[in-house]
Tab-separated table of C-alpha atoms in Angstrom:
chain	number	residue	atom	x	y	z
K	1	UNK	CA	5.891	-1.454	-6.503
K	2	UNK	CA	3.005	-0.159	-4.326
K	3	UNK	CA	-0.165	1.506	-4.473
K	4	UNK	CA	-1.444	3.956	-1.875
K	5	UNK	CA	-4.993	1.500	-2.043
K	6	UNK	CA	-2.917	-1.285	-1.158
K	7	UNK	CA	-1.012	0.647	1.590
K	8	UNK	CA	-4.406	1.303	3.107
K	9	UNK	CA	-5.846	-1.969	2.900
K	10	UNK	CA	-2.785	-3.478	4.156
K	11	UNK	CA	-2.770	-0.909	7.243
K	12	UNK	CA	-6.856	-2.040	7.678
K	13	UNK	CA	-5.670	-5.989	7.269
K	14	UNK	CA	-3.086	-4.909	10.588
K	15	UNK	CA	-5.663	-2.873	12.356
K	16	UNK	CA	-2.921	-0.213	12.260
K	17	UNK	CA	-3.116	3.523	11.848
K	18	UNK	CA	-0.620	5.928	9.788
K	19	UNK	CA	1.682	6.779	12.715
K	20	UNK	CA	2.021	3.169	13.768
K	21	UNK	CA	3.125	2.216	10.021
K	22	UNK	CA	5.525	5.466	9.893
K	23	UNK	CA	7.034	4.208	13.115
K	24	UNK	CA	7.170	0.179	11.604
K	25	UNK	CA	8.975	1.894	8.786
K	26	UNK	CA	10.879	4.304	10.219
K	27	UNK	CA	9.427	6.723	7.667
K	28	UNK	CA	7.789	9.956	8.719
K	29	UNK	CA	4.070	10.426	9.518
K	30	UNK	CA	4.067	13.139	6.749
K	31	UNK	CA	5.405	10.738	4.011
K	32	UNK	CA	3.512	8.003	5.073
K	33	UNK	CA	0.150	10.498	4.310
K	34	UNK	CA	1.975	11.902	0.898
K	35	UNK	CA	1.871	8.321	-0.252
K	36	UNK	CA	-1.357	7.321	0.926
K	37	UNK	CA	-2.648	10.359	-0.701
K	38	UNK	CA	-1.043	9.671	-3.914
K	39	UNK	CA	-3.033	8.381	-7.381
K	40	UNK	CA	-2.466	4.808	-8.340
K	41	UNK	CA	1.397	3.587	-7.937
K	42	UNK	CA	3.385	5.332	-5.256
K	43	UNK	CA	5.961	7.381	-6.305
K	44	UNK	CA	9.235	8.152	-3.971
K	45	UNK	CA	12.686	7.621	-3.101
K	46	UNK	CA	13.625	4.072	-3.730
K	47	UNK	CA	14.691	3.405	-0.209
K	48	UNK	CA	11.232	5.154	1.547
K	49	UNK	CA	9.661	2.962	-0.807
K	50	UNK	CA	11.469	-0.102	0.307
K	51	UNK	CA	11.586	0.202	4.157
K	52	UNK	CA	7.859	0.654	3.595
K	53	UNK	CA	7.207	-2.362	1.444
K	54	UNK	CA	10.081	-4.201	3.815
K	55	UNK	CA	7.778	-3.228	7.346
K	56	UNK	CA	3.929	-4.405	5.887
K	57	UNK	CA	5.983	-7.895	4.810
K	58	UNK	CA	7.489	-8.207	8.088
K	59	UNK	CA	4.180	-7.846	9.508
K	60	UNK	CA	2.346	-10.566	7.668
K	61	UNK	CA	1.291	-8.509	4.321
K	62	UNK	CA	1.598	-9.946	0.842
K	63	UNK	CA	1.751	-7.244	-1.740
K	64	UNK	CA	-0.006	-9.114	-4.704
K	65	UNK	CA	0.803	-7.130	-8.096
K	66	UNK	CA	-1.073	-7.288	-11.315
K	67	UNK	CA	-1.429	-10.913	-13.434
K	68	UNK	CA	0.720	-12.136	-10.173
K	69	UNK	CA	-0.173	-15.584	-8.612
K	70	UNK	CA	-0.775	-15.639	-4.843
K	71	UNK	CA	-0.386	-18.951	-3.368
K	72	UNK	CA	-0.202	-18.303	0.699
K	73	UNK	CA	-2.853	-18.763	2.819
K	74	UNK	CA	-4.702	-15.647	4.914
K	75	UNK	CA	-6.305	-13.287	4.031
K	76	UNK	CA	-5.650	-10.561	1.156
K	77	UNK	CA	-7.154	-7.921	-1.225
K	78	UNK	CA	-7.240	-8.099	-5.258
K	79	UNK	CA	-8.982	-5.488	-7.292
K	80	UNK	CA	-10.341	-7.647	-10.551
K	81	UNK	CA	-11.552	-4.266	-12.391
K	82	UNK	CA	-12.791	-0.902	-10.218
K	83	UNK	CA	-16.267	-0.512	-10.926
K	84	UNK	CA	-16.033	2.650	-9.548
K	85	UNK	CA	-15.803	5.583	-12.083
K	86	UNK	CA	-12.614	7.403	-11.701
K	87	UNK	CA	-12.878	11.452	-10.506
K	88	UNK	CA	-14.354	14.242	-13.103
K	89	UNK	CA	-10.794	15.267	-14.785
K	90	UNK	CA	-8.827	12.482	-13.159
K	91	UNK	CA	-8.946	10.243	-16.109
């Protein structure tokens, strides 16, 4: 649904903090940071999940998933391939 790299780049596109999303949301500040602290997809309840996703699209943010076409105009994020070697005993 979402990673926690996309929930920070998003929150960068918006020039918003953590607290400002958690209050967007209506999620806490503390599961806001869980999430963002999370590896690759965010796991959670459904519903934090949603009224997360539901806030970032309200404020202008196009979640763009893997093979998925993005057709809008402004301005984004994609990751092609990380070229960044993952953590000793992360993968």
């Amino acid at each position: 649904m979402i990673t926690a790299g996309q929930m920070r780049a998003a929150r960068a596109l918006l020039g918003i903090d953590q607290a400002r999303l958690a209050e967007l949301s209506g999620v806490s500040l503390a599961t806001i940071q869980r999430m963002e602290a999370s590896e690759g997809n965010v796991r959670g309840v459904v519903d934090t999940l949603t009224k997360v996703v539901e806030a970032l699209a309200v404020a202008g943010i196009e979640l763009i998933g893997e093979q998925q076409r993005s057709d809008g105009g402004g301005r984004g994020v994609r990751l092609r391939v990380s070229a960044v070697p993952p953590r000793p005993g992360t993968g």
